[in-house]
Short mmCIF file of C-alpha atoms in Angstrom, two decimals:
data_model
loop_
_atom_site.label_atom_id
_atom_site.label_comp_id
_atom_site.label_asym_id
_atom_site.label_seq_id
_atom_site.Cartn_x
_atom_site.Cartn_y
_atom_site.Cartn_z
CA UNK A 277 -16.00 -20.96 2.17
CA UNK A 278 -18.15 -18.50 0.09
CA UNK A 279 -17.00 -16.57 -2.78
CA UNK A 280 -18.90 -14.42 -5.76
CA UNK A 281 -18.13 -14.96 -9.09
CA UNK A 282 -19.43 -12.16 -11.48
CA UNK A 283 -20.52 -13.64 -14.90
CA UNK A 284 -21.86 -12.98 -18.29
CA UNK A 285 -24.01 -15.09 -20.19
CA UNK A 286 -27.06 -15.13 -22.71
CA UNK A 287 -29.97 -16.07 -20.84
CA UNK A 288 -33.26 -17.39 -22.85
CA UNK A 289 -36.77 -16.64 -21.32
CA UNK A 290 -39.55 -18.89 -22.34
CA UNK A 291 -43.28 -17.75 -23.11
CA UNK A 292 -44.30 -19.43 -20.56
CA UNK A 293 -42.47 -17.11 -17.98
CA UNK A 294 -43.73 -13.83 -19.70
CA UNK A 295 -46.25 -13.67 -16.91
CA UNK A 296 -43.31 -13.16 -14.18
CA UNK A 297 -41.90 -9.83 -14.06
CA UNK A 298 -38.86 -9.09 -15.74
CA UNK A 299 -36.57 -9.03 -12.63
CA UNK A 300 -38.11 -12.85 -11.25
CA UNK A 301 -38.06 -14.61 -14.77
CA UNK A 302 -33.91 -13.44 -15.42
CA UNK A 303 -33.21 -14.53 -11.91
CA UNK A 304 -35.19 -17.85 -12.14
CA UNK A 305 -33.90 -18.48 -15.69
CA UNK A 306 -30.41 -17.99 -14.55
CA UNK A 307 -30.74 -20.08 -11.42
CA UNK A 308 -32.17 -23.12 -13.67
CA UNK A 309 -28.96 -22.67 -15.28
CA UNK A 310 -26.34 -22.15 -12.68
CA UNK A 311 -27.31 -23.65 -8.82
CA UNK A 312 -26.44 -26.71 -7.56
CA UNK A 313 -23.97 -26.71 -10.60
CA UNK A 314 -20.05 -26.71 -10.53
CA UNK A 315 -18.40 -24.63 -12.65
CA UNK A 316 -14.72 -25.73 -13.70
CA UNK A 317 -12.30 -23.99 -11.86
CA UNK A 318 -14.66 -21.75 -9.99
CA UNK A 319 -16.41 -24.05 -8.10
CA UNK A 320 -20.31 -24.84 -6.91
CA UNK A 321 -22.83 -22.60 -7.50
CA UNK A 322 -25.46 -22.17 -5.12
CA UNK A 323 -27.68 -19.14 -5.98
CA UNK A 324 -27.51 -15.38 -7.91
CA UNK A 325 -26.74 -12.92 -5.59
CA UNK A 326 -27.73 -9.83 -7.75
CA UNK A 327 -27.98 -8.50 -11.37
CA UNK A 328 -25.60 -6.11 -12.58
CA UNK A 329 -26.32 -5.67 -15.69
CA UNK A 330 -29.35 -6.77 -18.32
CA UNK A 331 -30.19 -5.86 -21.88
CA UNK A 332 -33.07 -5.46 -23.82
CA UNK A 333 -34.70 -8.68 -24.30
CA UNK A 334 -34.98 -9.72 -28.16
CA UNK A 335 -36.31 -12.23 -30.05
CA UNK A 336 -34.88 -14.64 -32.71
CA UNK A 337 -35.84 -15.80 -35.99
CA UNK A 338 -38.51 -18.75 -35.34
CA UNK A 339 -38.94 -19.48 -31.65
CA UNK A 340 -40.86 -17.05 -29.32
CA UNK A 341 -37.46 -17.02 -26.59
CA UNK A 342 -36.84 -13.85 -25.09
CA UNK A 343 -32.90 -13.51 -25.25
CA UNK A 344 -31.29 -10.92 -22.69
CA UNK A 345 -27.36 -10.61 -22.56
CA UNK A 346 -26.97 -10.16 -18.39
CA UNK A 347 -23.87 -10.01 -15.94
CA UNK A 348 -24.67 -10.83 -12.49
CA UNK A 349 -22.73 -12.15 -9.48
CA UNK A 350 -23.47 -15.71 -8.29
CA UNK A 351 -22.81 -16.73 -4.74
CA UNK A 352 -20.20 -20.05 -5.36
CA UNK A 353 -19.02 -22.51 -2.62
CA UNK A 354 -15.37 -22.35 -2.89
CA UNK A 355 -13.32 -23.28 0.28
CA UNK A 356 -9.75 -22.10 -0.39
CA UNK A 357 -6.61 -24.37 0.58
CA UNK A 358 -5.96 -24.13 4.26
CA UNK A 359 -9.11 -22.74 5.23
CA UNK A 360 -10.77 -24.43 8.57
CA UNK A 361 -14.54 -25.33 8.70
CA UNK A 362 -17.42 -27.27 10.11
CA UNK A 363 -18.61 -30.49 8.04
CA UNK A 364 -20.00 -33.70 9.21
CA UNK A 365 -18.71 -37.07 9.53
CA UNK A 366 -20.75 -39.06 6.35
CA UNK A 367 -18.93 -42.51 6.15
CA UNK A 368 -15.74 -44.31 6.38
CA UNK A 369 -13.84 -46.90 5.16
CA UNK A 370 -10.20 -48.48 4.90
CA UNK A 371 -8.69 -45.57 3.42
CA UNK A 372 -10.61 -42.47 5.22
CA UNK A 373 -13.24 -40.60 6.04
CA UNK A 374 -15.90 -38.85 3.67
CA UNK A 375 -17.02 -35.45 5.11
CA UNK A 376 -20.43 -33.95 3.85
CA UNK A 377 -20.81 -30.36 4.08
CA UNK A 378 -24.33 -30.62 2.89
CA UNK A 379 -23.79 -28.78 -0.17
CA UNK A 380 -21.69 -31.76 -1.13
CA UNK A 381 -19.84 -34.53 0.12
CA UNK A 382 -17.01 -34.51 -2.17
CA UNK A 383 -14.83 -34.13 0.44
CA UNK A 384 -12.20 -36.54 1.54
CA UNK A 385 -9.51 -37.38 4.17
CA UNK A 386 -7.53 -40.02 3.72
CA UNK A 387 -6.05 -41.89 6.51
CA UNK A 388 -2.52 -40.02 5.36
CA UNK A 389 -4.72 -36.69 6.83
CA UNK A 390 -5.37 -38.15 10.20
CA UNK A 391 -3.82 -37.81 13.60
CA UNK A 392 -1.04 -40.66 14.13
CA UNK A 393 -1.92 -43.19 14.81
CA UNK A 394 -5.28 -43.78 13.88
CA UNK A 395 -7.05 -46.87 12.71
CA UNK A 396 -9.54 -48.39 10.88
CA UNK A 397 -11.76 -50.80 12.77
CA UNK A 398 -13.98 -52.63 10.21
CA UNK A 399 -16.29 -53.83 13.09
CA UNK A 400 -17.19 -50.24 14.31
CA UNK A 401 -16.82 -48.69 10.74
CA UNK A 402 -14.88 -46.06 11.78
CA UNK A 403 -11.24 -44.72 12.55
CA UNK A 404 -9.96 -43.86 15.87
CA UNK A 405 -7.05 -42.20 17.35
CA UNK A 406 -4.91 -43.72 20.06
CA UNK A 407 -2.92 -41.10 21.22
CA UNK A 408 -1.37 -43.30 23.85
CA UNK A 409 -2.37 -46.78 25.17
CA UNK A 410 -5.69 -47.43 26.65
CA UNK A 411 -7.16 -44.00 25.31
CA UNK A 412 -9.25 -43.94 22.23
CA UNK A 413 -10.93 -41.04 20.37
CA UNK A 414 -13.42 -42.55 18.08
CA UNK A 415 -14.67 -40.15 14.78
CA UNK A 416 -18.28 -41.64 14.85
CA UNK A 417 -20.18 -41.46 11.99
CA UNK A 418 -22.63 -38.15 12.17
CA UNK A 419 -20.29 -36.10 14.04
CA UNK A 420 -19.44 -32.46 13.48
CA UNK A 421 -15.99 -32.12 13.15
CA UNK A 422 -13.68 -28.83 12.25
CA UNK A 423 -11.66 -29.81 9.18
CA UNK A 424 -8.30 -28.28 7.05
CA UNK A 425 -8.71 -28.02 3.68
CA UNK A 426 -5.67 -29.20 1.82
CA UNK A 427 -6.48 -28.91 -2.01
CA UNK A 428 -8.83 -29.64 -4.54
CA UNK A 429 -8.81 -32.10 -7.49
CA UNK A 430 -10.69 -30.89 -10.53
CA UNK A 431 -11.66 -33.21 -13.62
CA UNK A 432 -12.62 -31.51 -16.67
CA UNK A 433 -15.92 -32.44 -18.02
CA UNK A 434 -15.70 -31.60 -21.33
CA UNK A 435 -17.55 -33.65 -23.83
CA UNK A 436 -14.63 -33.09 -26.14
CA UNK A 437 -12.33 -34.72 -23.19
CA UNK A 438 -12.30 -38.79 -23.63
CA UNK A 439 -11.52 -40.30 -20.57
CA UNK A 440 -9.75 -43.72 -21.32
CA UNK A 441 -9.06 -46.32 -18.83
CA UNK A 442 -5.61 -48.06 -17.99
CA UNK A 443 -6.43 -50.52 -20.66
CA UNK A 444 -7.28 -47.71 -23.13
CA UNK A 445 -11.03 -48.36 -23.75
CA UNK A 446 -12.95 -45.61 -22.88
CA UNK A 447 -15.41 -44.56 -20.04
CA UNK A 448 -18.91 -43.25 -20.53
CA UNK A 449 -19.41 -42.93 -17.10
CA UNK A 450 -17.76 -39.52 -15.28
CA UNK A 451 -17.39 -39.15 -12.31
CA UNK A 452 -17.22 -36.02 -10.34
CA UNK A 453 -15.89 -32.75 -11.63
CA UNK A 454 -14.34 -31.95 -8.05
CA UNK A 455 -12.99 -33.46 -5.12
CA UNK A 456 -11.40 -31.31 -1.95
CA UNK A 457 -9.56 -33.45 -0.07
CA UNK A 458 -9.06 -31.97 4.20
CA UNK A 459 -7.20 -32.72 7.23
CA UNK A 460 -7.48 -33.27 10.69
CA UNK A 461 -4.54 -33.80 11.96
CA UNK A 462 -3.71 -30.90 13.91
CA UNK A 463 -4.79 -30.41 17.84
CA UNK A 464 -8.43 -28.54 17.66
CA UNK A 465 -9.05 -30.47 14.37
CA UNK A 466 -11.02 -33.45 14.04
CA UNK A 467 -15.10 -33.68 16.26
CA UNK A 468 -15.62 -30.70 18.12
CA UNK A 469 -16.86 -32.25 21.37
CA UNK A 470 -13.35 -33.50 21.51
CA UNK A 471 -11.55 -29.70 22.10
CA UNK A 472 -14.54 -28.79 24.41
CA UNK A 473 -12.86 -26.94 27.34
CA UNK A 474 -9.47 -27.54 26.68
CA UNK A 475 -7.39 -24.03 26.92
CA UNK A 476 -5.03 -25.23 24.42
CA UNK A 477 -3.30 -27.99 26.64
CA UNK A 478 -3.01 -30.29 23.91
CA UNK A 479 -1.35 -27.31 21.63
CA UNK A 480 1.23 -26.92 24.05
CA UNK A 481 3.51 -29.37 23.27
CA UNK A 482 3.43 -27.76 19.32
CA UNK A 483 4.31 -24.41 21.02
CA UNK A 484 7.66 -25.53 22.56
CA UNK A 485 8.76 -27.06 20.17
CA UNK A 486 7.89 -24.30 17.75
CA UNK A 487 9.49 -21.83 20.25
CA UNK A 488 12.67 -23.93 20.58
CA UNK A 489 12.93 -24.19 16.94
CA UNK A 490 12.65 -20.07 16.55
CA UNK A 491 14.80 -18.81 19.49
CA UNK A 492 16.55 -21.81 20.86
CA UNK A 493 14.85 -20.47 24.25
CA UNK A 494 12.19 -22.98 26.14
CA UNK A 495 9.50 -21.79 28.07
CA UNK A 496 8.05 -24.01 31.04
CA UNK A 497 4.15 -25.23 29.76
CA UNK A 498 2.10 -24.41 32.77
CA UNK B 147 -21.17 -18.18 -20.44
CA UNK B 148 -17.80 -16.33 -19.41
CA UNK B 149 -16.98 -15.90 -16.21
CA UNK B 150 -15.62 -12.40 -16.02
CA UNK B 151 -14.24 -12.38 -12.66
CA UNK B 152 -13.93 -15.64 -11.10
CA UNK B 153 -13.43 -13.74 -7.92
CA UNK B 154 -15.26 -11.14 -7.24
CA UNK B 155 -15.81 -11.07 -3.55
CA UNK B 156 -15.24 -13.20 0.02
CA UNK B 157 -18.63 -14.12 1.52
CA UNK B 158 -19.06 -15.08 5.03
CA UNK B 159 -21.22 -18.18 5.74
CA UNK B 160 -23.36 -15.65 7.58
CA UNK B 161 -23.89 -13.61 4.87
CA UNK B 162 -24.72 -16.59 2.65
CA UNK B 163 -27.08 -18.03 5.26
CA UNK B 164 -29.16 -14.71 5.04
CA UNK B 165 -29.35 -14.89 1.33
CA UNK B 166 -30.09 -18.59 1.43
CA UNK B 167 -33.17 -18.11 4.05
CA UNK B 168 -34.11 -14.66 1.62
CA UNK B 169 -34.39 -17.13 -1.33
CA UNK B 170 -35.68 -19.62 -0.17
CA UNK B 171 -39.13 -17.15 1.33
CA UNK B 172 -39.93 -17.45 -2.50
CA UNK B 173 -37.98 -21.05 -4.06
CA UNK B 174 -39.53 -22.96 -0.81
CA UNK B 175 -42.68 -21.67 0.27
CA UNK B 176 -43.98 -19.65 -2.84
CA UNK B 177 -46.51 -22.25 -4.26
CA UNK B 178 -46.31 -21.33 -7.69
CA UNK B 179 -42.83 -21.55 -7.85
CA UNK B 180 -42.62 -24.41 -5.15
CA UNK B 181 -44.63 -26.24 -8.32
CA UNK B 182 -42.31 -25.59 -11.23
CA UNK B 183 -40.46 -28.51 -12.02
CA UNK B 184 -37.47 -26.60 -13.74
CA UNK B 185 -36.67 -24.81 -10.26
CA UNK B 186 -36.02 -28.52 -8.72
CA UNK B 187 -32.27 -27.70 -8.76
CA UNK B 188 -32.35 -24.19 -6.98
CA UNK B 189 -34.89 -26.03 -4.21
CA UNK B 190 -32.67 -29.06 -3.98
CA UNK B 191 -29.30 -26.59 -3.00
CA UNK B 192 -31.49 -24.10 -1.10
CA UNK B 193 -32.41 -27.15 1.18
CA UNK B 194 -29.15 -28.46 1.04
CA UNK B 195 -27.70 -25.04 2.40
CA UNK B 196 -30.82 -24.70 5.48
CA UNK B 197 -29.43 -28.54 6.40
CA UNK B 198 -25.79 -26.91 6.63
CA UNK B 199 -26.75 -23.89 8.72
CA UNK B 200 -29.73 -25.24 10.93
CA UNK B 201 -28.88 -28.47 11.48
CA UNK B 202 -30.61 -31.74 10.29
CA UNK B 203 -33.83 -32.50 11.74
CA UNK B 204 -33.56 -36.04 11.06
CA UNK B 205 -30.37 -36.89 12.94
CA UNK B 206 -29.85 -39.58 15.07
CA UNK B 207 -29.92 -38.34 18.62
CA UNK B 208 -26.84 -39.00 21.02
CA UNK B 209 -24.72 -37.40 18.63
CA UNK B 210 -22.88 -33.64 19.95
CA UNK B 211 -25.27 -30.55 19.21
CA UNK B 212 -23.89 -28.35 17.09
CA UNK B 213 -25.60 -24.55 16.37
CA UNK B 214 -23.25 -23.30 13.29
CA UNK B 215 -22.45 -19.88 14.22
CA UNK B 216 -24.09 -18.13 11.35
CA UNK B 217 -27.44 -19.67 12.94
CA UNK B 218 -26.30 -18.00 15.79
CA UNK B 219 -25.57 -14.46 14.83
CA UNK B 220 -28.93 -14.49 12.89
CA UNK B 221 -30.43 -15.35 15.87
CA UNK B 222 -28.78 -12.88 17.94
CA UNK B 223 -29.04 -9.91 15.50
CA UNK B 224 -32.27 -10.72 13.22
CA UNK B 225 -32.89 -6.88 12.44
CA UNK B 226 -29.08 -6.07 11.94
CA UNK B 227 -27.04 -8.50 10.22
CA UNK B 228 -24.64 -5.96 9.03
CA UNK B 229 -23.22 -4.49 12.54
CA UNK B 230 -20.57 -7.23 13.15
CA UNK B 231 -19.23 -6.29 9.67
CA UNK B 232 -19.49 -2.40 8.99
CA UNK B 233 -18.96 0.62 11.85
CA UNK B 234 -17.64 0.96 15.24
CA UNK B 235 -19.07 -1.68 16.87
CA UNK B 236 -17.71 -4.31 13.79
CA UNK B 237 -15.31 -7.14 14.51
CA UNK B 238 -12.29 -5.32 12.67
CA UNK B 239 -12.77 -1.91 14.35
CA UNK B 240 -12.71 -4.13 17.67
CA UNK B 241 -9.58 -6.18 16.82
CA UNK B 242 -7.53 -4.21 13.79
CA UNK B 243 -6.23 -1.64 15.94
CA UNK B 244 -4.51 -4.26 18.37
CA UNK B 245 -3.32 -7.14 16.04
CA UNK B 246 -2.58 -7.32 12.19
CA UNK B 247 -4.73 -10.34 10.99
CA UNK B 248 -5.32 -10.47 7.34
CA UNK B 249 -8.75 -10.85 5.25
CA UNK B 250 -8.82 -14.99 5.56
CA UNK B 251 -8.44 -14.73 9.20
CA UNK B 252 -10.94 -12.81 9.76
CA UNK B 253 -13.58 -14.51 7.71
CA UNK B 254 -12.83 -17.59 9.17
CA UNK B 255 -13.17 -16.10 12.96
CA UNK B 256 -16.51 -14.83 11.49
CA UNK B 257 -17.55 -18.61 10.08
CA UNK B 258 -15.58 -20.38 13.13
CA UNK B 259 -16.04 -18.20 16.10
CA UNK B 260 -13.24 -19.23 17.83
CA UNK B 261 -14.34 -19.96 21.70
CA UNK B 262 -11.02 -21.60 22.89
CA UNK B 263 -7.09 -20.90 22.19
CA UNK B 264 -6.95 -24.15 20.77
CA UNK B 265 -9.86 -23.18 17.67
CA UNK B 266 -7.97 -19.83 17.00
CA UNK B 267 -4.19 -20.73 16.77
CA UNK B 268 -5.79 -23.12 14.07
CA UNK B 269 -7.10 -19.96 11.67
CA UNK B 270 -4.26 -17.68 12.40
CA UNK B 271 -1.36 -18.98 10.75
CA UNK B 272 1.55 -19.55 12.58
CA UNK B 273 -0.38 -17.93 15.76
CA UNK B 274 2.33 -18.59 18.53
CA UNK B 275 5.22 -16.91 16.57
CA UNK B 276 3.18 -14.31 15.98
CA UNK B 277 1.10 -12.98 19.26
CA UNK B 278 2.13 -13.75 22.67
CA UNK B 279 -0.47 -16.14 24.81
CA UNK B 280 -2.04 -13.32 26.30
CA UNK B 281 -3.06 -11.88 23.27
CA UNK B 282 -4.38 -14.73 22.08
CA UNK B 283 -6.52 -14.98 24.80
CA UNK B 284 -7.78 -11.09 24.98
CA UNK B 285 -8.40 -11.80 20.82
CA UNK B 286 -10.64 -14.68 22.35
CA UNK B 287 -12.31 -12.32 24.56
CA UNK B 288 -12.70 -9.42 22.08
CA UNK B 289 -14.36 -11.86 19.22
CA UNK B 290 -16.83 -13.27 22.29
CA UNK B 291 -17.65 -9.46 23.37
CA UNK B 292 -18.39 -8.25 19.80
CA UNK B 293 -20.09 -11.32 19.00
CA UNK B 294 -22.65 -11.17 21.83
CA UNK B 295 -22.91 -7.72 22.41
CA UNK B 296 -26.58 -6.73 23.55
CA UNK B 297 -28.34 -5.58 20.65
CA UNK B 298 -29.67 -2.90 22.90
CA UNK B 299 -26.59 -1.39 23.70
CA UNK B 300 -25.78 -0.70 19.70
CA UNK B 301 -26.98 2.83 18.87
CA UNK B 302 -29.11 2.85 15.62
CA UNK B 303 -27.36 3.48 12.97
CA UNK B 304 -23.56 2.32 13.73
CA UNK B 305 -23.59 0.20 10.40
CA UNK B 306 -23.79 3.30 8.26
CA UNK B 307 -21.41 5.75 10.19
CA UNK B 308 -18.74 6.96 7.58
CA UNK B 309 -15.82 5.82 9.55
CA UNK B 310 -12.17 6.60 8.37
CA UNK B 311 -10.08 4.40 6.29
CA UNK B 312 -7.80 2.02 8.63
CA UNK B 313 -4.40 2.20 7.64
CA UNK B 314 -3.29 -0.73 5.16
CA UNK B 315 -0.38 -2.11 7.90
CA UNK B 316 -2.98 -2.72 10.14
CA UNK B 317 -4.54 -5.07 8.34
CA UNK B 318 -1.29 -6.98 7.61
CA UNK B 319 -1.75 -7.08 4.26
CA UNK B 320 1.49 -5.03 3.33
CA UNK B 321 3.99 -7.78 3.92
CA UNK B 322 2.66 -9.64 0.89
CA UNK B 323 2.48 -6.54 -1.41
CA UNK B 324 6.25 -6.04 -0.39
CA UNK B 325 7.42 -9.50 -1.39
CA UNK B 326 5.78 -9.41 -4.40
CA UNK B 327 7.52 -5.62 -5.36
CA UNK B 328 10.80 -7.27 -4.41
CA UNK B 329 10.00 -9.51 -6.77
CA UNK B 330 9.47 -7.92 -9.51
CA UNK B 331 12.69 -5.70 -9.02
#
């Protein structure tokens, strides 16, 4: 889910922050810059992990800004495709559930991602799975559920990018720079309270037919 | 800004937790920089990431409790978060010589902690063709045994031990470095 992403950038120091040691006012000034930020293609940045590297601070020609060239390595939030994790049940709606992770709730499943069948119901505002007749698993709002991630939609935000709509005028407004859309389709997936004590009796079904598909040979589910 | 390595290193939500709770000693409860207005985005994420590991206070009861497991390690090992990772007593010493997993399997047993069969077949890939039932179950009970091991039955010191190198097959990495040579002849 974590990842570290080493980078090199100018930093700036302001007077003000001359009274901080040297070590607190780089790390400050580069967490100001970076955390709770998403970087294109890398992903959100949460906080620096350490310094690697920092020059000599110097000063320009007419403002008093301390300018230090530093590499350091920044801890990012950047689940990779397939990966399995814990996330919370924010809101639904017609087409699927929004999962927040706290960090952000950019995440999606649509109702594609779900177990079949499962269905909206306006009234309760949320989906549910009927594996058979009669039984009904609801995904209730607040819930911590185990999700897939599937992939991850990014949207440059450039300034130099114009976004145009279908009818080609174009839109101030942006919206996010990154989506990750999950899954939870597969037996263990979905609220954990659900998969509570079972020893994999739901995931034998999968197995035979997995086995049957490998080696042509069945073996008896106990 | 240029990113020089856009990635550097895996991190497991444990890891991240500690660094989170390290920061936020100064971000949250420093006063002076608790007042600084330009630090509102550091304090806003360091929040964000105490919600994701502890839990929100201000959830509505009735709904399942849920301890995220890098809570619990912290909580089980304050004064040596580095023993399920490094030396004889780590999670890959315990498991590596039995069954090849690679890297994203094993961070993800570390940030799942698989309790059931039904949790782990989902972060091993294709986990039936692979191990047979009963080692699926004995990886269950290996990952629960390192994972609560009594803190006073770790000798000092077992992080730092020089231990040797495991060999590369074990950690079932090779398979992917020989497609990609057979590609490239």
């Amino acid at each position: 889910m974590f990842i570290l992403t080493t980078i090199q950038d100018l930093v700036q120091i302001t007077p003000e922050d001359f009274n901080k040691t040297s070590a607190r006012a780089i790390k400050d000034a580069i967490n100001v810059k970076y955390s709770n930020k998403v970087v294109h293609k890398v992903g959100l940045c949460i906080c620096m992990w350490d310094l690697l590297k920092a020059s000599e601070g110097l000063i320009g020609h007419g403002t008093g800004l301390v300018n230090v060239n530093v590499e350091f390595r920044m801890v990012v939030l950047r689940p990779f495709c397939g990966e399995i994790l814990h996330g919370r049940i924010k809101s639904a709606n017609s087409e699927g559930m929004v999962i927040d992770l706290d960090f952000t709730y950019e995440v999606f499943v649509p109702h594609a991602n779900l177990f079949d069948p499962s269905e909206y119901d306006p009234q309760e505002n949320a989906w549910i799975w009927r594996p058979e007749p009669g039984n009904e698993f609801f995904f209730d709002k607040g819930e911590t559920v185990l999700l897939r991630i599937v992939r991850e939609e990014w949207f440059d935000q450039k300034p130099s990018i114009v976004q145009k709509d279908e009818q080609g005028n174009v839109v101030e407004r942006r919206g996010v720079p990154w989506r990750i859309i999950g899954a939870m389709n597969t037996s263990g997936l979905g609220p954990i309270m659900w998969w509570e004590g079972q020893e994999g009796e739901e995931g034998g079904e999968e197995e035979v037919e997995q086995q049957l598909l490998e080696n042509g040979d069945v073996e008896m589910e106990e | 800004m240029h990113i020089k390595t856009s990635q550097s290193a895996l991190l497991s939500n444990h890891e991240v937790y500690q660094h989170i709770r390290a920061e936020s000693e100064h971000y949250l409860n420093d006063e002076t920089a608790n007042r600084d207005k330009a630090l509102s985005n550091v304090r806003e994420i360091l929040k964000d990431g105490l919600r994701y590991f502890e839990g929100d206070p201000s959830a509505p009861p009735g709904l399942t409790q849920f301890v995220n497991p890098a809570k619990e390690i912290s909580d089980l090992h304050p004064a040596r978060p580095m023993t399920l990772y490094k030396g004889p007593n780590s999670l890959l010493r315990a498991l590596a010589p039995k069954y090849r997993l690679n890297k994203a399997e094993y961070l993800q047993i570390y940030n799942v902690r698989p309790t059931s069969r039904i949790t782990l077949e989902l972060i091993i890939e294709e986990a039936t063709l692979r191990f047979r039932e009963e080692e699926l179950d004995d990886m269950i009970d290996t990952i629960w045994r390192v994972f609560y091991e009594e803190e006073k039955d770790i000798p000092a010191g077992v992080e730092d031990q020089e231990m040797e190198k495991l060999p590369d097959e074990m950690l079932g990495d090779s398979r992917r470095k020989h497609k990609k040579a057979k590609r490239r002849a």
